Amino acid sequence: QVQLVESGGGLVQPGGSLRLSCTASGFTFTMYAMSWYRQAPGKEREMVATVTNTGGSTNYADSMKGRFTISRDNARNKLYLQMNSLKPEDTAVYYCNARSIVGARQYWGQGTQVTVSS
């Protein structure tokens, strides 16, 4: 049974930090590129950051560059997103995504809410 379970969301003040985690199970973690996406109310889901299956390369949406850091621990089947200098516009539900490096298979987590507000 495939599972992606996000954690670490919550309420934070502008300028604060949060670290999201995603725990994967039920598939071969090292055969999947991993990403964080987010969806704000009334908006489409957007890619936040991606890391290759080996962890050797990362990619970020322009608005997150320099503030967010994606990483993975292949020994523990975990994905992380360190978010610094948070802004109210970062408020969204954040989703963990796994995409196979062979074929089109992908999985989604259930999401974790991040709210940036004073």
PDB file of C-alpha atoms in Angstrom:
ATOM      1  CA  GLN A   1       0.000   0.000   0.000  1.00  0.00           C
ATOM      2  CA  VAL A   2       1.512   3.256  -1.171  1.00  0.00           C
ATOM      3  CA  GLN A   3       1.523   6.074   1.356  1.00  0.00           C
ATOM      4  CA  LEU A   4       2.894   9.596   1.373  1.00  0.00           C
ATOM      5  CA  VAL A   5       2.292  11.255   4.711  1.00  0.00           C
ATOM      6  CA  GLU A   6       3.092  14.921   5.150  1.00  0.00           C
ATOM      7  CA  SER A   7       3.695  16.600   8.483  1.00  0.00           C
ATOM      8  CA  GLY A   8       5.093  19.823   9.895  1.00  0.00           C
ATOM      9  CA  GLY A   9       2.532  22.318   8.701  1.00  0.00           C
ATOM     10  CA  GLY A  10       0.969  24.916  10.929  1.00  0.00           C
ATOM     11  CA  LEU A  11       0.560  28.596  11.676  1.00  0.00           C
ATOM     12  CA  VAL A  12       3.639  30.808  11.495  1.00  0.00           C
ATOM     13  CA  GLN A  13       4.209  34.545  11.499  1.00  0.00           C
ATOM     14  CA  PRO A  14       5.574  36.356   8.450  1.00  0.00           C
ATOM     15  CA  GLY A  15       9.334  35.991   8.333  1.00  0.00           C
ATOM     16  CA  GLY A  16       9.204  32.718  10.231  1.00  0.00           C
ATOM     17  CA  SER A  17      10.274  29.224   9.264  1.00  0.00           C
ATOM     18  CA  LEU A  18       8.746  25.777   8.989  1.00  0.00           C
ATOM     19  CA  ARG A  19      10.099  22.389   8.023  1.00  0.00           C
ATOM     20  CA  LEU A  20       7.773  20.018   6.237  1.00  0.00           C
ATOM     21  CA  SER A  21       8.373  16.287   6.140  1.00  0.00           C
ATOM     22  CA  CYS A  22       6.960  13.561   3.941  1.00  0.00           C
ATOM     23  CA  THR A  23       7.294   9.907   4.875  1.00  0.00           C
ATOM     24  CA  ALA A  24       7.010   7.468   1.988  1.00  0.00           C
ATOM     25  CA  SER A  25       6.140   3.783   2.083  1.00  0.00           C
ATOM     26  CA  GLY A  26       4.885   1.054  -0.212  1.00  0.00           C
ATOM     27  CA  PHE A  27       7.144   1.800  -3.185  1.00  0.00           C
ATOM     28  CA  THR A  28      10.825   1.926  -4.050  1.00  0.00           C
ATOM     29  CA  PHE A  29      11.671   5.431  -2.914  1.00  0.00           C
ATOM     30  CA  THR A  30      14.950   5.619  -4.804  1.00  0.00           C
ATOM     31  CA  MET A  31      13.150   5.057  -8.126  1.00  0.00           C
ATOM     32  CA  TYR A  32      11.107   8.222  -7.740  1.00  0.00           C
ATOM     33  CA  ALA A  33      11.810  11.892  -8.145  1.00  0.00           C
ATOM     34  CA  MET A  34      10.139  13.770  -5.313  1.00  0.00           C
ATOM     35  CA  SER A  35       8.448  17.141  -5.303  1.00  0.00           C
ATOM     36  CA  TRP A  36       6.523  19.531  -3.168  1.00  0.00           C
ATOM     37  CA  TYR A  37       3.489  21.224  -4.633  1.00  0.00           C
ATOM     38  CA  ARG A  38       1.129  23.699  -3.064  1.00  0.00           C
ATOM     39  CA  GLN A  39      -2.397  24.907  -3.643  1.00  0.00           C
ATOM     40  CA  ALA A  40      -3.809  28.123  -2.255  1.00  0.00           C
ATOM     41  CA  PRO A  41      -7.569  28.735  -2.028  1.00  0.00           C
ATOM     42  CA  GLY A  42      -9.005  29.551  -5.423  1.00  0.00           C
ATOM     43  CA  LYS A  43      -5.726  28.862  -7.205  1.00  0.00           C
ATOM     44  CA  GLU A  44      -4.289  26.011  -9.205  1.00  0.00           C
ATOM     45  CA  ARG A  45      -1.814  23.593  -7.695  1.00  0.00           C
ATOM     46  CA  GLU A  46       1.752  24.726  -8.417  1.00  0.00           C
ATOM     47  CA  MET A  47       5.146  23.099  -8.179  1.00  0.00           C
ATOM     48  CA  VAL A  48       7.278  24.363  -5.324  1.00  0.00           C
ATOM     49  CA  ALA A  49      10.444  22.288  -5.621  1.00  0.00           C
ATOM     50  CA  THR A  50      11.717  19.009  -7.060  1.00  0.00           C
ATOM     51  CA  VAL A  51      14.621  16.734  -6.179  1.00  0.00           C
ATOM     52  CA  THR A  52      15.911  13.891  -8.340  1.00  0.00           C
ATOM     53  CA  ASN A  53      15.768  10.292  -7.159  1.00  0.00           C
ATOM     54  CA  THR A  54      19.397  10.389  -6.057  1.00  0.00           C
ATOM     55  CA  GLY A  55      19.103  13.783  -4.426  1.00  0.00           C
ATOM     56  CA  GLY A  56      21.816  15.096  -6.691  1.00  0.00           C
ATOM     57  CA  SER A  57      19.813  17.826  -8.349  1.00  0.00           C
ATOM     58  CA  THR A  58      17.059  20.194  -7.287  1.00  0.00           C
ATOM     59  CA  ASN A  59      14.779  22.662  -8.992  1.00  0.00           C
ATOM     60  CA  TYR A  60      12.644  25.451  -7.545  1.00  0.00           C
ATOM     61  CA  ALA A  61       9.861  27.702  -8.636  1.00  0.00           C
ATOM     62  CA  ASP A  62      11.202  31.227  -9.034  1.00  0.00           C
ATOM     63  CA  SER A  63       9.280  32.661  -6.093  1.00  0.00           C
ATOM     64  CA  MET A  64      10.772  30.049  -3.729  1.00  0.00           C
ATOM     65  CA  LYS A  65      14.408  30.291  -4.772  1.00  0.00           C
ATOM     66  CA  GLY A  66      16.643  31.347  -1.918  1.00  0.00           C
ATOM     67  CA  ARG A  67      13.928  30.832   0.697  1.00  0.00           C
ATOM     68  CA  PHE A  68      13.007  27.143   0.406  1.00  0.00           C
ATOM     69  CA  THR A  69      15.269  24.096   0.403  1.00  0.00           C
ATOM     70  CA  ILE A  70      14.160  20.631  -0.686  1.00  0.00           C
ATOM     71  CA  SER A  71      16.077  17.558   0.452  1.00  0.00           C
ATOM     72  CA  ARG A  72      15.605  13.830   0.818  1.00  0.00           C
ATOM     73  CA  ASP A  73      16.930  11.016   2.959  1.00  0.00           C
ATOM     74  CA  ASN A  74      16.860   7.862   0.873  1.00  0.00           C
ATOM     75  CA  ALA A  75      17.903   5.708   3.809  1.00  0.00           C
ATOM     76  CA  ARG A  76      14.783   6.769   5.734  1.00  0.00           C
ATOM     77  CA  ASN A  77      12.376   7.236   2.787  1.00  0.00           C
ATOM     78  CA  LYS A  78      11.797  10.842   3.747  1.00  0.00           C
ATOM     79  CA  LEU A  79      11.419  14.101   1.875  1.00  0.00           C
ATOM     80  CA  TYR A  80      11.827  17.508   3.460  1.00  0.00           C
ATOM     81  CA  LEU A  81      11.071  21.136   2.682  1.00  0.00           C
ATOM     82  CA  GLN A  82      12.764  23.796   4.754  1.00  0.00           C
ATOM     83  CA  MET A  83      10.861  27.049   4.367  1.00  0.00           C
ATOM     84  CA  ASN A  84      12.409  30.303   5.564  1.00  0.00           C
ATOM     85  CA  SER A  85      11.359  33.952   5.323  1.00  0.00           C
ATOM     86  CA  LEU A  86       7.757  32.896   4.943  1.00  0.00           C
ATOM     87  CA  LYS A  87       5.266  35.343   3.477  1.00  0.00           C
ATOM     88  CA  PRO A  88       1.470  35.477   3.716  1.00  0.00           C
ATOM     89  CA  GLU A  89       1.324  34.474   0.055  1.00  0.00           C
ATOM     90  CA  ASP A  90       2.986  31.186   0.970  1.00  0.00           C
ATOM     91  CA  THR A  91      -0.242  30.187   2.713  1.00  0.00           C
ATOM     92  CA  ALA A  92      -1.473  27.001   1.050  1.00  0.00           C
ATOM     93  CA  VAL A  93      -1.909  23.277   1.405  1.00  0.00           C
ATOM     94  CA  TYR A  94       1.440  21.665   0.655  1.00  0.00           C
ATOM     95  CA  TYR A  95       1.508  18.261  -1.045  1.00  0.00           C
ATOM     96  CA  CYS A  96       4.201  15.664  -1.377  1.00  0.00           C
ATOM     97  CA  ASN A  97       4.495  14.066  -4.836  1.00  0.00           C
ATOM     98  CA  ALA A  98       6.399  11.030  -6.044  1.00  0.00           C
ATOM     99  CA  ARG A  99       6.997  10.552  -9.773  1.00  0.00           C
ATOM    100  CA  SER A 100       8.580   7.417 -11.169  1.00  0.00           C
ATOM    101  CA  ILE A 101      11.807   7.837 -13.130  1.00  0.00           C
ATOM    102  CA  VAL A 102      10.524   5.107 -15.459  1.00  0.00           C
ATOM    103  CA  GLY A 103       7.037   5.497 -16.831  1.00  0.00           C
ATOM    104  CA  ALA A 104       4.323   7.916 -15.746  1.00  0.00           C
ATOM    105  CA  ARG A 105       3.351   6.539 -12.326  1.00  0.00           C
ATOM    106  CA  GLN A 106       2.972   9.105  -9.592  1.00  0.00           C
ATOM    107  CA  TYR A 107       1.573   9.357  -6.103  1.00  0.00           C
ATOM    108  CA  TRP A 108       0.256  12.188  -3.937  1.00  0.00           C
ATOM    109  CA  GLY A 109       0.055  12.767  -0.232  1.00  0.00           C
ATOM    110  CA  GLN A 110      -2.997  14.139   1.506  1.00  0.00           C
ATOM    111  CA  GLY A 111      -1.463  17.553   2.110  1.00  0.00           C
ATOM    112  CA  THR A 112      -0.541  19.666   5.111  1.00  0.00           C
ATOM    113  CA  GLN A 113      -1.800  23.188   5.744  1.00  0.00           C
ATOM    114  CA  VAL A 114       0.675  26.047   6.045  1.00  0.00           C
ATOM    115  CA  THR A 115      -0.714  29.381   7.172  1.00  0.00           C
ATOM    116  CA  VAL A 116       1.462  32.484   7.323  1.00  0.00           C
ATOM    117  CA  SER A 117      -0.254  35.220   9.266  1.00  0.00           C
ATOM    118  CA  SER A 118       0.352  37.677  12.064  1.00  0.00           C
TER     119      SER A 118
END
